[in-house]
Short mmCIF file of C-alpha atoms in Angstrom, two decimals:
data_model
loop_
_atom_site.label_atom_id
_atom_site.label_comp_id
_atom_site.label_asym_id
_atom_site.label_seq_id
_atom_site.Cartn_x
_atom_site.Cartn_y
_atom_site.Cartn_z
CA MET A 979 18.29 7.48 16.32
CA GLU A 980 19.96 6.74 19.62
CA ASN A 981 20.90 3.07 19.48
CA GLN A 982 20.65 2.58 23.22
CA ASN A 983 16.93 3.36 23.02
CA LEU A 984 16.20 0.98 20.16
CA ASN A 985 14.34 -2.28 20.67
CA LEU A 986 13.65 -5.33 18.51
CA LEU A 987 10.52 -3.75 17.01
CA ASP A 988 12.43 -0.61 16.01
CA ARG A 989 15.10 -2.70 14.32
CA ALA A 990 12.53 -4.87 12.53
CA LEU A 991 10.90 -1.71 11.15
CA GLY A 992 14.22 -0.28 9.98
CA LEU A 993 14.22 2.52 12.56
CA ASP A 994 17.83 1.85 13.51
CA GLY A 995 19.14 4.31 10.92
CA PRO A 996 19.04 8.13 10.77
CA SER A 997 15.75 9.72 11.86
CA GLU A 998 15.85 12.12 8.89
CA PRO A 999 14.39 11.27 6.52
CA TRP A 1000 11.82 9.24 8.47
CA PRO A 1001 12.55 5.57 7.58
CA LEU A 1002 8.84 4.82 7.09
CA SER A 1003 8.24 7.67 4.65
CA GLY A 1004 6.22 6.54 1.64
CA ARG A 1005 5.46 3.19 3.25
CA VAL A 1006 2.28 1.48 4.47
CA VAL A 1007 2.32 -0.33 7.81
CA LEU A 1008 -0.50 -2.69 8.77
CA ILE A 1009 -0.88 -3.93 12.34
CA GLU A 1010 -3.09 -7.00 12.75
CA ASP A 1011 -4.23 -8.37 16.10
CA CYS A 1012 -6.93 -10.53 17.66
CA VAL A 1013 -9.05 -10.67 20.81
CA GLU A 1014 -6.38 -12.55 22.78
CA THR A 1015 -3.54 -10.18 21.88
CA SER A 1016 -4.30 -6.52 21.22
CA GLY A 1017 -1.85 -4.77 18.91
CA SER A 1018 -2.68 -1.28 20.13
CA PHE A 1019 0.60 -1.08 22.04
CA VAL A 1020 2.44 -1.16 18.68
CA LEU A 1021 0.48 1.89 17.59
CA HIS A 1022 1.36 3.65 20.85
CA GLN A 1023 5.05 2.85 20.40
CA LEU A 1024 5.00 4.22 16.84
CA VAL A 1025 3.32 7.43 18.00
CA LYS A 1026 6.06 7.91 20.58
CA ARG A 1027 8.81 7.12 18.07
CA SER A 1028 7.31 9.41 15.42
CA LEU A 1029 7.13 12.33 17.86
CA SER A 1030 10.64 11.91 19.27
CA PRO A 1031 12.70 15.10 19.64
CA THR A 1032 15.01 13.96 16.83
CA SER A 1033 12.11 13.60 14.38
CA SER A 1034 10.28 16.28 12.37
CA ASN A 1035 7.19 14.10 11.94
CA VAL A 1036 3.64 15.38 12.03
CA ILE A 1037 0.98 12.78 12.88
CA ILE A 1038 -2.57 12.93 11.56
CA PHE A 1039 -4.36 10.51 13.88
CA VAL A 1040 -7.81 9.27 12.80
CA ALA A 1041 -9.47 7.77 15.87
CA PHE A 1042 -12.46 5.45 15.64
CA ALA A 1043 -11.77 3.45 18.82
CA ASN A 1044 -10.79 5.89 21.59
CA PRO A 1045 -10.87 9.62 22.41
CA PHE A 1046 -7.86 11.90 22.68
CA SER A 1047 -7.79 11.61 26.49
CA HIS A 1048 -7.21 7.84 26.20
CA TYR A 1049 -4.12 8.22 24.03
CA ASP A 1050 -2.83 11.18 26.02
CA ARG A 1051 -2.99 9.12 29.24
CA ILE A 1052 -1.14 6.15 27.69
CA LEU A 1053 1.52 8.23 25.92
CA ARG A 1054 2.22 10.22 29.10
CA LYS A 1055 3.18 6.93 30.75
CA LEU A 1056 5.54 6.34 27.84
CA GLY A 1057 7.09 9.77 28.27
CA CYS A 1058 5.28 11.63 25.48
CA ASN A 1059 2.93 14.57 26.14
CA LEU A 1060 0.30 14.62 23.39
CA VAL A 1061 -1.22 17.90 24.62
CA THR A 1062 2.10 19.63 24.03
CA GLN A 1063 2.53 17.89 20.67
CA ARG A 1064 -1.00 18.94 19.68
CA ASP A 1065 -0.32 22.55 20.67
CA ASN A 1066 2.88 22.42 18.62
CA LYS A 1067 0.89 21.19 15.59
CA ARG A 1068 2.77 17.90 15.49
CA PHE A 1069 -0.19 15.75 16.58
CA ILE A 1070 -3.44 16.43 14.72
CA PHE A 1071 -6.33 14.40 16.11
CA PHE A 1072 -9.53 13.57 14.19
CA ASP A 1073 -12.09 12.29 16.69
CA MET A 1074 -14.31 10.02 14.61
CA LEU A 1075 -15.95 8.66 17.78
CA MET A 1076 -17.83 11.91 18.01
CA LEU A 1077 -18.32 12.47 14.30
CA ARG A 1078 -18.86 8.89 13.16
CA CYS A 1079 -19.96 9.38 9.55
CA PRO A 1080 -21.71 12.71 10.06
CA ASP A 1081 -23.24 12.68 6.60
CA VAL A 1082 -25.27 9.56 7.47
CA ASP A 1083 -27.44 11.81 9.64
CA LYS A 1084 -27.67 14.30 6.79
CA GLY A 1085 -29.07 11.74 4.40
CA LYS A 1086 -25.89 11.26 2.41
CA SER A 1087 -24.13 7.96 1.72
CA SER A 1088 -21.49 6.31 3.89
CA GLU A 1089 -19.14 6.59 0.93
CA GLY A 1090 -19.59 10.36 1.02
CA GLY A 1091 -18.54 10.41 4.67
CA LEU A 1092 -15.24 8.72 3.93
CA VAL A 1093 -14.68 10.95 0.91
CA LEU A 1094 -15.12 13.97 3.19
CA LEU A 1095 -12.67 12.44 5.67
CA HIS A 1096 -10.10 11.96 2.91
CA GLU A 1097 -10.61 15.55 1.79
CA LYS A 1098 -10.08 16.69 5.38
CA ILE A 1099 -6.82 14.73 5.61
CA LEU A 1100 -5.65 16.10 2.25
CA LYS A 1101 -6.55 19.66 3.25
CA THR A 1102 -4.64 19.24 6.51
CA ILE A 1103 -1.50 18.04 4.70
CA CYS A 1104 -1.69 20.85 2.15
CA GLY A 1105 -2.12 23.37 4.97
CA LEU A 1106 1.12 22.36 6.69
CA PRO A 1107 4.24 24.51 6.36
CA GLY A 1108 6.43 23.51 3.43
CA ASP A 1109 9.11 21.96 5.64
CA LYS A 1110 6.52 19.69 7.32
CA LYS A 1111 4.71 18.27 4.29
CA ASP A 1112 7.46 15.72 3.70
CA TYR A 1113 7.22 14.35 7.25
CA VAL A 1114 3.59 13.31 7.63
CA THR A 1115 2.38 10.07 9.19
CA ILE A 1116 -1.31 9.14 8.91
CA MET A 1117 -2.48 6.74 11.63
CA MET A 1118 -5.84 4.97 12.00
CA ASP A 1119 -6.59 3.14 15.22
CA ASP A 1120 -9.31 0.70 14.11
CA VAL A 1121 -10.25 -0.07 10.51
CA SER A 1122 -13.03 -2.44 11.61
CA LEU A 1123 -14.82 0.43 13.39
CA MET A 1124 -14.41 2.47 10.22
CA GLU A 1125 -16.52 -0.23 8.57
CA VAL A 1126 -19.13 0.22 11.31
CA ALA A 1127 -19.14 3.98 10.76
CA ALA A 1128 -19.62 3.31 7.04
CA ASN A 1129 -22.62 1.07 7.81
CA GLY A 1130 -20.71 -2.08 6.87
CA GLY A 1131 -19.56 -0.73 3.52
CA SER A 1132 -16.22 -2.53 3.23
CA ASP A 1133 -15.93 -1.45 -0.42
CA TYR A 1134 -16.18 2.18 0.68
CA VAL A 1135 -13.53 1.59 3.34
CA LEU A 1136 -11.25 -0.09 0.80
CA ASP A 1137 -11.69 2.82 -1.63
CA PHE A 1138 -10.85 5.23 1.19
CA LEU A 1139 -7.69 3.27 2.05
CA HIS A 1140 -6.66 3.31 -1.61
CA TYR A 1141 -7.09 7.11 -1.60
CA CYS A 1142 -4.89 7.33 1.50
CA HIS A 1143 -2.39 4.95 -0.10
CA ALA A 1144 -2.13 7.39 -3.01
CA LEU A 1145 -1.10 10.09 -0.52
CA THR A 1146 2.00 8.06 0.36
CA SER A 1147 3.16 8.50 -3.24
CA GLU A 1148 2.01 12.08 -3.65
CA PHE A 1149 3.46 13.44 -0.39
CA ASP A 1150 5.84 10.63 0.60
CA CYS A 1151 3.92 10.29 3.86
CA SER A 1152 3.52 7.05 5.78
CA LEU A 1153 0.23 5.27 6.49
CA ILE A 1154 -0.16 3.15 9.63
CA THR A 1155 -3.38 1.23 10.34
CA LEU A 1156 -4.63 -1.24 12.93
CA ASN A 1157 -7.18 -3.94 12.16
CA HIS A 1158 -8.52 -7.05 13.90
CA GLU A 1159 -7.79 -10.12 11.81
CA ASP A 1160 -10.02 -12.52 13.77
CA ILE A 1161 -13.27 -10.70 12.98
CA TYR A 1162 -12.89 -11.91 9.38
CA SER A 1163 -12.23 -15.53 10.38
CA SER A 1164 -15.68 -16.71 9.27
CA MET A 1165 -15.15 -15.38 5.75
CA GLU A 1166 -13.56 -17.64 3.15
CA ARG A 1167 -11.70 -14.82 1.39
CA PRO A 1168 -12.14 -11.53 3.27
CA THR A 1169 -11.48 -8.93 0.57
CA LEU A 1170 -10.72 -6.03 2.90
CA ILE A 1171 -8.02 -7.72 4.97
CA LEU A 1172 -6.45 -9.36 1.91
CA GLN A 1173 -6.29 -6.03 0.09
CA MET A 1174 -4.85 -4.31 3.14
CA GLU A 1175 -2.13 -6.97 3.40
CA TYR A 1176 -1.41 -6.52 -0.31
CA LEU A 1177 -1.03 -2.73 0.07
CA ALA A 1178 1.16 -3.03 3.17
CA ASP A 1179 4.92 -2.63 2.85
CA ILE A 1180 5.26 -3.83 6.44
CA LEU A 1181 2.88 -6.29 8.13
CA ILE A 1182 2.98 -6.61 11.93
CA LYS A 1183 0.99 -9.46 13.50
CA ALA A 1184 0.33 -9.62 17.24
CA GLU A 1185 -0.58 -13.21 18.09
CA PRO A 1186 -0.89 -15.41 21.19
CA LEU A 1187 1.85 -17.90 21.93
CA SER A 1188 1.46 -21.25 20.23
CA THR A 1189 2.15 -22.88 23.60
CA GLY A 1190 -0.70 -21.02 25.31
CA LEU A 1191 -0.77 -18.39 28.03
CA ALA A 1192 2.32 -17.44 30.04
CA THR A 1193 2.66 -15.06 32.97
CA ASP A 1194 5.86 -13.38 31.76
CA VAL A 1195 5.06 -13.32 28.01
CA HIS A 1196 1.96 -11.62 26.61
CA GLY A 1197 2.32 -12.75 23.02
CA GLN A 1198 4.49 -12.79 19.93
CA LEU A 1199 5.06 -10.32 17.12
CA THR A 1200 5.77 -11.33 13.56
CA VAL A 1201 7.05 -8.48 11.38
CA LEU A 1202 7.17 -8.95 7.61
CA ASN A 1203 9.15 -6.13 6.05
CA LYS A 1204 8.66 -6.45 2.29
CA GLY A 1205 11.75 -4.44 1.48
CA THR A 1206 12.23 -1.51 -0.85
CA SER A 1207 13.41 -0.75 -4.36
CA HIS A 1208 15.22 2.46 -5.24
CA ARG A 1209 17.92 3.83 -7.50
CA LEU A 1210 20.70 2.66 -5.18
CA GLY A 1211 19.46 -0.92 -5.16
CA SER A 1212 16.82 -3.01 -3.45
CA SER A 1213 16.31 -5.00 -0.28
CA GLY A 1214 14.36 -8.24 -0.07
CA ASN A 1215 11.70 -9.43 2.33
CA LYS A 1216 12.72 -9.82 5.94
CA ILE A 1217 10.76 -11.67 8.61
CA HIS A 1218 11.31 -11.03 12.31
CA ASN A 1219 9.67 -12.97 15.14
CA PHE A 1220 9.97 -12.17 18.83
CA HIS A 1221 8.00 -12.19 22.06
CA TYR A 1222 6.79 -9.20 24.04
CA LYS A 1223 5.52 -8.20 27.46
CA VAL A 1224 3.48 -5.02 27.91
CA LYS A 1225 4.41 -3.14 31.08
CA GLU A 1226 2.91 -0.06 32.72
CA ASN A 1227 5.39 2.39 31.18
CA SER A 1228 7.04 0.38 28.41
CA VAL A 1229 7.03 -2.77 26.31
CA GLU A 1230 9.74 -5.40 26.58
CA TYR A 1231 10.71 -7.31 23.42
CA PHE A 1232 12.87 -10.43 23.43
CA TYR A 1233 13.63 -13.48 21.32
CA PRO A 1234 11.98 -16.83 22.10
CA GLY A 1235 14.09 -18.81 24.55
CA SER A 1236 16.23 -15.83 25.56
CA ARG A 1237 14.64 -15.57 29.00
CA VAL A 1238 15.00 -18.17 31.72
#
């Protein structure tokens, strides 16, 4: 990675080392946000970083919230052409807005729809050239809308996420998901969000400032990197906290109190 292009989020995620192998390989990243502070910009930044010229990553993007044109427009502003990446087979887009759970209309269960989606993801990975199978990132833009597509079947969604989690071990791919924490606020112990946090190796929370709204700060990010264990040793949990401001063509990250 080119250090001059790194920001606080990159460093918190461990992306300040070599781009090969991909530092997030085999890891699960969960982005949580709320109504006041959308975390979608984190997903956009990770798409751009994954598709950088120095990376061999292939992204399988499962979209429940927005169509391809939405992401192409945003990523173009960030300097990444998704049409070109799609044509080069590095960005594979599953439009679940159009499909929803297609088997619901065919009289099958919502569970069956997510099973078919998992099979489609698995088939896509297996169909990649041998030198690309080790560089796959699976992204999902809205787990809560996956629940809607599954007719509220959170158990089915959780099973599906466990299946996808198994792919991180089988193929050493990474899994990145976005979910809205505040929609579970009325539940005493929301099983889905708790299980997702348990599965996550890295948890990124986009939250409003504790001091309220500010014109030059849009919110704060808390990144919990749970560390790794491997034959060369292990690294412990690391927590990073910093503020951010979303601009037209970029995102600015900075530590609290560092701006006057």
